[in-house]
XYZ file of C-alpha atoms in Angstrom:
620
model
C 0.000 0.000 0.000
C 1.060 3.562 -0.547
C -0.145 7.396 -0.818
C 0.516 9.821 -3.511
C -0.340 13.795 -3.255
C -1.261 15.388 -6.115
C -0.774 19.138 -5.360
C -1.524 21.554 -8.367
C 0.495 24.058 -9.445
C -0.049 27.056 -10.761
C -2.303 28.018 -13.344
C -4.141 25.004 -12.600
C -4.011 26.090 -8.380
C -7.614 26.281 -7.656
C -8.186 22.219 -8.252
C -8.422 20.015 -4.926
C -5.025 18.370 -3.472
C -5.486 15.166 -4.069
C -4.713 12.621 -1.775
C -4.412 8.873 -3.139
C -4.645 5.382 -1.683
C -2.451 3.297 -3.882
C -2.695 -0.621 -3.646
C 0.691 -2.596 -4.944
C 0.078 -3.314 -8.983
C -3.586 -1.428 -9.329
C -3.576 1.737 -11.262
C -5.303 4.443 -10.305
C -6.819 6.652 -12.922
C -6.249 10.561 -13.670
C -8.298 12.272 -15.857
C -11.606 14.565 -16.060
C -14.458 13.793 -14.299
C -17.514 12.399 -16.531
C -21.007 14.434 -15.277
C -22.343 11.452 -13.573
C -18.874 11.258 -11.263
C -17.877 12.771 -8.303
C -14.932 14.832 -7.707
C -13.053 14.281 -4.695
C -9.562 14.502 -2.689
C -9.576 10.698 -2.569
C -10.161 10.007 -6.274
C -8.198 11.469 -8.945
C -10.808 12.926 -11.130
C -10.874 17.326 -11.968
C -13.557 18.975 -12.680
C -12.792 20.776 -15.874
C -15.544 21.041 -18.438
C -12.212 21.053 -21.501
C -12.321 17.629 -23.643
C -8.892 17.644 -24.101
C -8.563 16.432 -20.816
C -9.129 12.951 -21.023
C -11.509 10.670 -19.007
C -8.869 8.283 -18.201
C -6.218 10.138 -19.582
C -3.406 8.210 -17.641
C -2.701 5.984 -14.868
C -0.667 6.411 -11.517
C 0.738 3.467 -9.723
C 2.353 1.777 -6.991
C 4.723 -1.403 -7.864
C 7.006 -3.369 -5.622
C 7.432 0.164 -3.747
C 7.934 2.261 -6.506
C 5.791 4.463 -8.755
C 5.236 4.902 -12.262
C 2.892 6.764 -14.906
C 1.423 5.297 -17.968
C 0.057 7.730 -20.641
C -3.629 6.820 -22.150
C -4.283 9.913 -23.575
C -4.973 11.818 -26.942
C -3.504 15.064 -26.030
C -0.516 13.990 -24.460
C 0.747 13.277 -20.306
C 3.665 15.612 -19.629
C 6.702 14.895 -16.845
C 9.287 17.446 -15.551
C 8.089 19.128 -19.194
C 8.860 16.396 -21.133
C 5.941 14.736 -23.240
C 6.419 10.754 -22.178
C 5.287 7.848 -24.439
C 1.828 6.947 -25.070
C 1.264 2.828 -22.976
C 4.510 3.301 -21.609
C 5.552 3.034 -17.892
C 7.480 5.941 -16.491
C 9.109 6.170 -12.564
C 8.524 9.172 -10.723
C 9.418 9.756 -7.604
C 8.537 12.895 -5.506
C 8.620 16.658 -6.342
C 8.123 15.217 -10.016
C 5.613 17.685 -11.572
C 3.242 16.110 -14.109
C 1.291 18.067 -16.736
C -2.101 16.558 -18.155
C -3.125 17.948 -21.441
C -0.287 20.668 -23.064
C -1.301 24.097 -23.743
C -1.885 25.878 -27.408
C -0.920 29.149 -27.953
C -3.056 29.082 -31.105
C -6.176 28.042 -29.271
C -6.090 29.571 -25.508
C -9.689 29.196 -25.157
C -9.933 25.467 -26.239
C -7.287 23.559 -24.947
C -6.976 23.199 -20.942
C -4.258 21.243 -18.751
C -3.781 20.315 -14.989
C -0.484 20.538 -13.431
C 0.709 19.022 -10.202
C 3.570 17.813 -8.715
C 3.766 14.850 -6.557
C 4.406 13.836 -2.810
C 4.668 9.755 -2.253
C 4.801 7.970 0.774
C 5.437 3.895 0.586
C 4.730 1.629 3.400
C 8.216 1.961 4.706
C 8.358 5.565 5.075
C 8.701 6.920 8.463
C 5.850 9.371 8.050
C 3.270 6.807 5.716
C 1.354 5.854 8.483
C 0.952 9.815 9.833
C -0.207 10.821 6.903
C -2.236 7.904 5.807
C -4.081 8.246 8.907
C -4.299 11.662 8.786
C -6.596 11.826 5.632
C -8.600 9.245 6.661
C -9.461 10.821 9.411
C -10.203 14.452 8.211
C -11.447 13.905 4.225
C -11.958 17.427 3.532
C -10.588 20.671 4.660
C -13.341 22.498 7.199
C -13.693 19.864 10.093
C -17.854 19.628 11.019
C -16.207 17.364 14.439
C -18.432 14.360 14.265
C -15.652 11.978 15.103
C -14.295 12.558 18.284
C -9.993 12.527 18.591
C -8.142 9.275 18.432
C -4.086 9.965 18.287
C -1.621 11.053 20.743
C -0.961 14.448 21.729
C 1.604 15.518 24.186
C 0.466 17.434 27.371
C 2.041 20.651 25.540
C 0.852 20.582 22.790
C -2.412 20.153 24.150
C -2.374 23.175 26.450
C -1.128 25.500 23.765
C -3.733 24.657 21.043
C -6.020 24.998 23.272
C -5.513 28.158 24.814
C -4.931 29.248 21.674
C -8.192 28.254 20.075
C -10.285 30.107 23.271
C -8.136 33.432 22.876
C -8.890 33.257 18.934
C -12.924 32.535 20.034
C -12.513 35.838 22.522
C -10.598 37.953 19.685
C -14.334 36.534 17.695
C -16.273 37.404 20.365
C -15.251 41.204 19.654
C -16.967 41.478 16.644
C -20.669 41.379 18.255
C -23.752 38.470 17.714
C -23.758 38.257 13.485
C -21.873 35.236 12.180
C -21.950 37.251 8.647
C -18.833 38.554 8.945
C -17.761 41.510 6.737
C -14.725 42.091 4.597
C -13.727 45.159 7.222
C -14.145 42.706 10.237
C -12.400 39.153 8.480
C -9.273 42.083 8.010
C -9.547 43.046 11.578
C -9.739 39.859 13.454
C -7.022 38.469 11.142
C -5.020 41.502 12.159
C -5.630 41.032 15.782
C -5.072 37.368 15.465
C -1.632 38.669 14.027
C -1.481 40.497 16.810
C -1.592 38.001 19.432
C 0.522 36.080 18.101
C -1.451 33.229 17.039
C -0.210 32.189 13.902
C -1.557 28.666 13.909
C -4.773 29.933 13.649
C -3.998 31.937 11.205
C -2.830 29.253 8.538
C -5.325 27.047 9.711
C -7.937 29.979 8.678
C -5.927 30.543 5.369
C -5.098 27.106 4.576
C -1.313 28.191 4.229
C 0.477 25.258 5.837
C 4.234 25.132 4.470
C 3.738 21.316 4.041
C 1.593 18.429 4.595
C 2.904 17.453 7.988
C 2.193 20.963 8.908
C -1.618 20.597 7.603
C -1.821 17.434 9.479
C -0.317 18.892 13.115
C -2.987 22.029 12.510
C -6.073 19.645 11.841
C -5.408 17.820 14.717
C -4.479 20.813 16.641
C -7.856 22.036 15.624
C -9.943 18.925 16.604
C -8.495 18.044 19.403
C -8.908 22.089 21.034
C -12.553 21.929 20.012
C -13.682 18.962 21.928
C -11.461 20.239 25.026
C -13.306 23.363 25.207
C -16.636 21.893 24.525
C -15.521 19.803 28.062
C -14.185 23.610 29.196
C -18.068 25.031 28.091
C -20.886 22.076 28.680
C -21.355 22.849 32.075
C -24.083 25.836 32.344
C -26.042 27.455 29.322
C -24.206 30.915 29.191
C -20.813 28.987 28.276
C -22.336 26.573 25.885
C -23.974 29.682 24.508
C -20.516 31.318 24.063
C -19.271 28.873 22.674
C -21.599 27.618 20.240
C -21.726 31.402 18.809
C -17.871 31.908 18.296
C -17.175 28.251 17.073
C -19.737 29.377 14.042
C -18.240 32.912 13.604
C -15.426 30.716 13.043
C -16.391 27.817 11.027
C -17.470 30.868 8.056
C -14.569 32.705 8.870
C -12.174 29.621 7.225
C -15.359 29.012 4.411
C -14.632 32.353 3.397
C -10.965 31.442 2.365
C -12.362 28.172 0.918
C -11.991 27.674 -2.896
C -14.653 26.699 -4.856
C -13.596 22.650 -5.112
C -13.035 22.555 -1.424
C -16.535 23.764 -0.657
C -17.801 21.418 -3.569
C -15.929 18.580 -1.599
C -17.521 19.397 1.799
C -21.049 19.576 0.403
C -20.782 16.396 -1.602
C -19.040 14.659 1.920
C -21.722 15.863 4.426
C -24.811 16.821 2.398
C -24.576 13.693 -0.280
C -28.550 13.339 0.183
C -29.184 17.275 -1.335
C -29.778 17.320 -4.823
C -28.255 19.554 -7.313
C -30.662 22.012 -9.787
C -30.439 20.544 -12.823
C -29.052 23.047 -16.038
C -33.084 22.888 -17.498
C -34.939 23.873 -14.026
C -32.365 26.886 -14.308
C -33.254 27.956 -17.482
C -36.809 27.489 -16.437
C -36.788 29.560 -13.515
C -33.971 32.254 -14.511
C -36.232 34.730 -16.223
C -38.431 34.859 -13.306
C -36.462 34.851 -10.505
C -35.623 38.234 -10.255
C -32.116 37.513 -10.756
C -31.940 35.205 -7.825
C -31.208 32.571 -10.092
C -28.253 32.748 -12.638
C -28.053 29.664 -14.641
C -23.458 29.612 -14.475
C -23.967 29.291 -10.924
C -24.450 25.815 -8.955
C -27.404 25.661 -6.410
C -28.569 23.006 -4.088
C -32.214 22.024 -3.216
C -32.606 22.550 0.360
C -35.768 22.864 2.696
C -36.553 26.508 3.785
C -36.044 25.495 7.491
C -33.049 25.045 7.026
C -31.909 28.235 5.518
C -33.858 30.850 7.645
C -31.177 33.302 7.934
C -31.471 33.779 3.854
C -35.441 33.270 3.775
C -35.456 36.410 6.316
C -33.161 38.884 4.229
C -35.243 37.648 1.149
C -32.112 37.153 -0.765
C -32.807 33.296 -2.109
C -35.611 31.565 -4.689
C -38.250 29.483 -3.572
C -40.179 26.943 -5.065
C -41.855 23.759 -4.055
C -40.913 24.599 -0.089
C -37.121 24.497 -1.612
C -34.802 26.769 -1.961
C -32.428 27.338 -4.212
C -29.142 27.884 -2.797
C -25.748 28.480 -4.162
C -22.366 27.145 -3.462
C -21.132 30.045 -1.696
C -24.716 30.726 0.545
C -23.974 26.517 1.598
C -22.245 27.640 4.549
C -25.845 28.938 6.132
C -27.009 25.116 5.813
C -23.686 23.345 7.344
C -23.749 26.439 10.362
C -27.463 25.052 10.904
C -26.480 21.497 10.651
C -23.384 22.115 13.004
C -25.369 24.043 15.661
C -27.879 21.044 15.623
C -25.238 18.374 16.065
C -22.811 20.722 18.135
C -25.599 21.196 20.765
C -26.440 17.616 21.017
C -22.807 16.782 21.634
C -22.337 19.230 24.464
C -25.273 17.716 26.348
C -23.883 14.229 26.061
C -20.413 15.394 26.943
C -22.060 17.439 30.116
C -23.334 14.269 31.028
C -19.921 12.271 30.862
C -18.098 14.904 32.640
C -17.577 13.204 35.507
C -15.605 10.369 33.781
C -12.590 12.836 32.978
C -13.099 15.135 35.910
C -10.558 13.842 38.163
C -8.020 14.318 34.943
C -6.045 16.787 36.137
C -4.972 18.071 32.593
C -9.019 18.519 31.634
C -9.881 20.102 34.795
C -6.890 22.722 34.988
C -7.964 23.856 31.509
C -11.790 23.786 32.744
C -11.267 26.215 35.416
C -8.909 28.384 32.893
C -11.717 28.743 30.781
C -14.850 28.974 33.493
C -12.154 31.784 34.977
C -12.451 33.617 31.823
C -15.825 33.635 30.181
C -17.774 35.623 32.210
C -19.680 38.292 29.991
C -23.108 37.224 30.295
C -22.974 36.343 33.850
C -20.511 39.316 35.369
C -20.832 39.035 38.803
C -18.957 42.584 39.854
C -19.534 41.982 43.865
C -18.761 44.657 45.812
C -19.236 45.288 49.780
C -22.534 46.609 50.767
C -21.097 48.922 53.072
C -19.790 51.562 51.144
C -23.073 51.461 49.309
C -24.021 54.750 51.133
C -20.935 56.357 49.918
C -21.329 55.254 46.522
C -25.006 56.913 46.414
C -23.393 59.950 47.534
C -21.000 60.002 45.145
C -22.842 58.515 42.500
C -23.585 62.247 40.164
C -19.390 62.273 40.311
C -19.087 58.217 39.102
C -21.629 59.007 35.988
C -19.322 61.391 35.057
C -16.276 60.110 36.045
C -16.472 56.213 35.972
C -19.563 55.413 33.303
C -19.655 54.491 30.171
C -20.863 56.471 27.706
C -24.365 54.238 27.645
C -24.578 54.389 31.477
C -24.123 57.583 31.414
C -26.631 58.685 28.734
C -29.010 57.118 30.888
C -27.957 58.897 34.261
C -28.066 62.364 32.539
C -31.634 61.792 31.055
C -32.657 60.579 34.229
C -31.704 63.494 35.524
C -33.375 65.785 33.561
C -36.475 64.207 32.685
C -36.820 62.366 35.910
C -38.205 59.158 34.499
C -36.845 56.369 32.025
C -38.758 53.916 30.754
C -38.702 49.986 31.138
C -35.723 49.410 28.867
C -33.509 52.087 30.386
C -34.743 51.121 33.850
C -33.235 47.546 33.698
C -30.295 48.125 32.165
C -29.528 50.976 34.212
C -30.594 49.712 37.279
C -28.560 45.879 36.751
C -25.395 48.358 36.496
C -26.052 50.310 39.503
C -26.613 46.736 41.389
C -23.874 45.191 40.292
C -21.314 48.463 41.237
C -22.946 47.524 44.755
C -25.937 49.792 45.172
C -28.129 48.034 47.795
C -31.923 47.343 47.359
C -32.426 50.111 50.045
C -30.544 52.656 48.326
C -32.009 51.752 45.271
C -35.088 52.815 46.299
C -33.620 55.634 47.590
C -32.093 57.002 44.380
C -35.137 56.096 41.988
C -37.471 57.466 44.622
C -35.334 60.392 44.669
C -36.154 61.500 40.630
C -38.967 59.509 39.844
C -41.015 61.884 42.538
C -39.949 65.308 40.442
C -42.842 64.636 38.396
C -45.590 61.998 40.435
C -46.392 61.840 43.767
C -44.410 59.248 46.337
C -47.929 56.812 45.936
C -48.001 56.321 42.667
C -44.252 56.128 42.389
C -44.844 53.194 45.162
C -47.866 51.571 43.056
C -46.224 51.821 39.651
C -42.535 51.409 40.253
C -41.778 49.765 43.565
C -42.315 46.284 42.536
C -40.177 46.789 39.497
C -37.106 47.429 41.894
C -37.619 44.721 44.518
C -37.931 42.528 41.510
C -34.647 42.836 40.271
C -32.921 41.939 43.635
C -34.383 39.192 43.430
C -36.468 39.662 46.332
C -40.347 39.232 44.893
C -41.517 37.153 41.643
C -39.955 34.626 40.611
C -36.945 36.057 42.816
C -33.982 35.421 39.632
C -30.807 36.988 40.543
C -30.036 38.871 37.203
C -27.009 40.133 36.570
C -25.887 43.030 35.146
C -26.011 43.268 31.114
C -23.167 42.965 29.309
C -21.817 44.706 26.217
C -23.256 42.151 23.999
C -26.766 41.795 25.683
C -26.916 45.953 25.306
C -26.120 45.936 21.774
C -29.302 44.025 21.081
C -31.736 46.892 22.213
C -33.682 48.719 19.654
C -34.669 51.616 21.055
C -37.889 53.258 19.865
C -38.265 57.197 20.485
C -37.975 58.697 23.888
C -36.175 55.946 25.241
C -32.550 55.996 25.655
C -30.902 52.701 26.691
C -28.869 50.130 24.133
C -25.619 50.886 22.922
C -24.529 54.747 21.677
C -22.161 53.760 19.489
C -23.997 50.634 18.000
C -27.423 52.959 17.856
C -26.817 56.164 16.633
C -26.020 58.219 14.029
C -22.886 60.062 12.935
C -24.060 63.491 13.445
C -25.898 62.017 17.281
C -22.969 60.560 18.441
C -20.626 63.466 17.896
C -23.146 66.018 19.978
C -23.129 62.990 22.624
C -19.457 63.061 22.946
C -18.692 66.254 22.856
C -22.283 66.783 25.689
C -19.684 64.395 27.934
C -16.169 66.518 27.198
C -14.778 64.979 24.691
C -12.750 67.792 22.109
C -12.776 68.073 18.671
C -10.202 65.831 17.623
C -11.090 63.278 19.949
C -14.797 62.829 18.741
C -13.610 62.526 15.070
C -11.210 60.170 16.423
C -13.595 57.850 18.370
C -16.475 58.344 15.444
C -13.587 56.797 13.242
C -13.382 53.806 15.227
C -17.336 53.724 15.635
C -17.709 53.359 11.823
C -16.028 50.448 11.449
C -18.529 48.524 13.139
C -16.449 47.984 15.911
C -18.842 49.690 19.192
C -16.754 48.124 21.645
C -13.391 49.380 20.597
C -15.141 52.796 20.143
C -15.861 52.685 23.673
C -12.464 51.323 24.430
C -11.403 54.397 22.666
C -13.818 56.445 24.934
C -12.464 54.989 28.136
C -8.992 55.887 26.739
C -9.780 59.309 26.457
C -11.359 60.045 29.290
C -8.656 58.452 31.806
C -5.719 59.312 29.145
C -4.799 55.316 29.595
C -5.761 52.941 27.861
C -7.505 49.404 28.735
C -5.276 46.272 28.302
C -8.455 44.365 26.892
C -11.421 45.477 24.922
C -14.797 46.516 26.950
C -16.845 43.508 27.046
C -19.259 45.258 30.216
C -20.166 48.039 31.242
C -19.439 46.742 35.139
C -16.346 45.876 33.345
C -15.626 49.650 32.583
C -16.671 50.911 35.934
C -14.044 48.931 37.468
C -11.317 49.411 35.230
C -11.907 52.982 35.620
C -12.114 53.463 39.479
C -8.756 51.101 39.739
C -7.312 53.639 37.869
C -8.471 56.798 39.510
C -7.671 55.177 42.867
C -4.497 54.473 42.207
C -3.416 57.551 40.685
C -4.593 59.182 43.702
C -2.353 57.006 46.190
C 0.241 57.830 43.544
C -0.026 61.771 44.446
C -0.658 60.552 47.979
C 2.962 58.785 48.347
C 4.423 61.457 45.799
C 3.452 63.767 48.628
C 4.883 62.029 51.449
C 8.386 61.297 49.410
C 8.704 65.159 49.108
C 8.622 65.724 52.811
C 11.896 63.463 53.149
C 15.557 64.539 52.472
C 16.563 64.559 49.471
C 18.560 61.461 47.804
C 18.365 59.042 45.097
C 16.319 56.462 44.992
C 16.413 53.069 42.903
C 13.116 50.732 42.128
C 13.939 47.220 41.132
C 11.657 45.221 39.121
C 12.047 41.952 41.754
C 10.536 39.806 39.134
C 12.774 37.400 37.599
C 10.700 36.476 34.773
C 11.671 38.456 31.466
C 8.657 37.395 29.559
C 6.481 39.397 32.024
C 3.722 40.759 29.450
C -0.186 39.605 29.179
C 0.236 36.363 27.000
C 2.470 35.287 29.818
C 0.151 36.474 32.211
C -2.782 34.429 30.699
C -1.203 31.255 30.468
C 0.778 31.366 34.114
C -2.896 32.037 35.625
C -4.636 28.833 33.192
C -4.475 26.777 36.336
C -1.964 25.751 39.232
C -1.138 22.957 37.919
C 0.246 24.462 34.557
C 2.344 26.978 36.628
C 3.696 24.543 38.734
C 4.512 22.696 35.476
C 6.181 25.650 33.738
């Protein structure tokens, strides 16, 4: 037994690598692909409509552990340049490049060719078995993770893939809730991916491994981090939630870079069953499909449930309770097929947990991960007994220590002395979770609310609506304060005020908020810059920035998140002038600070993975 890889070369670049299972003495055809055929990595069929390419126009090999080519063809089989007999066996060994079909200067348009060079692996090479098991295992090149790991990993590996996978789903997690991910964001998280370092990721996105070994170490990289952090996420419904959302921002993030016979490969592996619209039912349905239907392009029969993203947009053609979907729009029926299956698997894994729980190398990167996904459920506690100060104080925080949302909120509060439902809850999770007490919650919302009603009907109407979310009547649910994400969802509608600024308004309302809150000139245009880009977060990262004249060393996710960021800050630049105070009442004389760590790699990354657990640092 032996493999051959068939790479193609250029011009001939977008065809699939081919990767073939050669028994000893049984030839294995190349040629074009007949319409009835499929086209594969495992077979050695193109897809090229040119009939100078023959059906069988030459066979490939394996004898007594060597390989040869035999030329079948009318137009002629091609090695290292050289046009080789027709029925005549040729060696070739690897990084032999072999030309089906020649090209006509003459005749451009007519006659087509396929070059490729070869990689072969015999039964007694060191790395046949790697790489024989390696494409048996993952057949095409986007991984849908139905078949959990089975190969040896070392404990390093391990630990870096996978903390490199979760910081690539938080870098994801950035971009907001759409999985449609623009050209402006795709250059942004590949920049920040860049950025971080995490250059794995990056060719596993890209699909620019220098060589097949490489490919094989980032597909298993790849599988095996996924099912480790579906362990790291199964446990409660916010994580699996997280992690079901960025796992599909990432599985169209690599379609994107897909070429057109990969994604013809995946659909023909994993939807097999959908059938393809026939030339004639184009032609039929072209002229009155509004342009929906183009009869160059390939589309799929699939049920409308199945595609509800594109029935909602109104961008796809219906008929029979089938739509018509093309190539490229396939990835909105394997995200729906890999949500179904991925969802089902993290229940069944949540139910085996307990069988790797006492693994020390699962559970150290469990609690990494449980450590750091905490949007939806930030728990910001704070000690009750400064609550009192903090509702003194609180006019100085808005203005100080909120973000620009928050504070939106606070200053129509203010002067209108009401907010409705929307603005209520959000504003009011945010003031419990900075540690505002139930009592003092009262206190403040009695405190505007009564401008404009009396204290009863401010009792009757409103009351209930702050005891309920303490948790202390109804169905007594301890919510937690929104996060970024949760705010950008709001819609608004007029005369309410809550949801994200920077996600919500205009150009023109934005600047006259910003500039309402202090901001200059030249630091609204360069915060609206940011906003543009459809980036709220970093816009607000941008605000915080400006306002403190420091910048965050992570994006805002929260708005609890901002609030804290921003009084660590403020209180320790005022110990800072405290102890500058009290060294300028002593002599003077020079004094010397010594950085008494002895680690020179002292920076975030390290920071992130000497905190993953104990048992890593203790390992380091």
């Amino acid at each position: 037994m032996a493999v051959a890889i068939l790479k193609c070369e250029d011009p001939s670049e977008y065809f699939l690598t081919k990767t073939l299972i050669l028994e000893d003495k049984i030839p294995q055809i190349l040629g074009r692909a007949l319409e009835t055929e499929n086209v594969s990595s495992f077979n050695g069929l193109f897809d090229v409509e040119s009939l100078e390419i023959c059906n069988q126009h030459c066979f490939l090999m394996c004898t007594n552990q060597k390989f040869f080519i035999e030329d079948t063809s009318i137009n002629g089989t091609y090695l290292n340049g050289h046009k080789i007999d027709k029925n005549i066996k040729y060696e070739v060994i690897s990084g032999d490049v072999i030309q089906l079909g020649c090209e006509s200067f003459s005749m451009p348009e007519k006659f087509k060719f396929i070059t490729f060079s070869v990689k072969l692996f015999t039964s007694e090479d060191a790395d046949f078995f790697k790489v024989f098991s390696h494409k048996k295992l993952y057949g095409t090149p986007l991984q849908l993770y139905r078949e959990t790991p089975n190969f040896e990993c070392s404990l390093s590996i391990l630990h870096k893939s996978v903390i490199n996978r979760f910081e690539a789903l938080r870098i994801l997690d950035e971009i907001g809730n759409t999985i449609l991910l623009t050209e402006k964001q795709i250059h942004w998280i590949l920049s920040k991916l860049r950025e971080k370092g995490l250059l794995d990721i990056i060719k596993l996105v890209l699909g620019t491994s220098n060589s097949y070994l490489e490919e094989s170490n980032l597909q298993n990289a790849d599988h095996i981090s996924h099912f480790v952090l579906s362990i790291a996420c199964c446990r409660n419904y916010v994580m699996k939630k997280w992690f079901l959302d960025q796992e599909k921002k990432l599985l169209f993030l690599r379609w994107k870079f897909l070429s057109k016979p990969e994604k013809n490969e995946i659909v023909s592996e994993f939807f097999s069953k959908l059938k393809e619209v026939t030339k004639h039912e184009k032609m039929e349905v072209s002229n009155t499909s509004n342009g929906l239907v183009v009869s160059s392009v390939k589309y799929y029969k699939v049920f409308f449930t199945n595609v509800s993203v594109l029935m909602a947009n109104r961008v796809i053609y219906m008929k029979d309770g089938n739509c018509y979907v093309s190539l490229d729009d396939m990835i909105h029926v394997i995200v729906s097929d890999f949500t179904k299956y991925l969802k089902f698997n993290l229940e069944i894994i949540k139910k085996n947990l307990h069988k790797v729980w006492n693994d020390e190398r699962i559970t150290s990167i469990v609690l990494y991960v449980e450590k750091e996904v905490q949007f939806e459920r930030f728990l910001f506690g704070r000690s009750n007994s400064n609550s009192s100060v903090l509702l003194k104080e609180i006019d100085s925080f808005a203005e100080q220590s909120f973000p620009l949302c928050m504070s939106e909120l606070h200053y129509h509060l203010k002067t209108k002395s009401h907010l409705k439902n929307g603005g209520r809850f959000q504003y009011g999770l945010f003031l419990k979770g900075i540690g505002l007490s139930l009592q003092d919650s009262l206190t403040f919302w009695r405190h505007y609310f009564t401008k404009k009603m009396s204290l009863i009907e401010f009792v009757k109407y409103y009351n209930y609506h702050i005891f309920h979310l303490y948790g202390v009547i109804g169905k007594k649910a301890d919510y937690p304060p929104q996060s970024c994400k949760k705010i950008m969802e709001a819609m608004p509608a007029f005369s309410e005020y809550h949801g994200c600024p920077f996600k919500i308004s205009d150009e023109e309302n934005i600047k006259f908020l910003l500039a309402r809150h202090g901001l200059n000139d030249e630091e609204v245009k360069c915060t609206v810059a940011i906003m543009k880009n459809e980036t709220p977060q970093l816009a607000c990262s941008k605000y915080f920035e400006i306002k403190h004249g420091s910048p965050l060393q992570e994006i805002v996710f929260h708005p609890n998140h901002y609030f804290d960021e921003s009084r660590t800050l403020v209180n320790s630049k005022i110990k800072n002038n405290q102890s500058q105070k009290k060294v300028s009442n002593f002599p003077s004389k020079q004094y010397e600070i010594f950085n008494t760590c002895e680690c020179h790699n002292c920076n975030n990354d390290y920071y992130y993975f000497r905190i993953s657990s104990r048992y890593l640092h203790s390992k380091l």
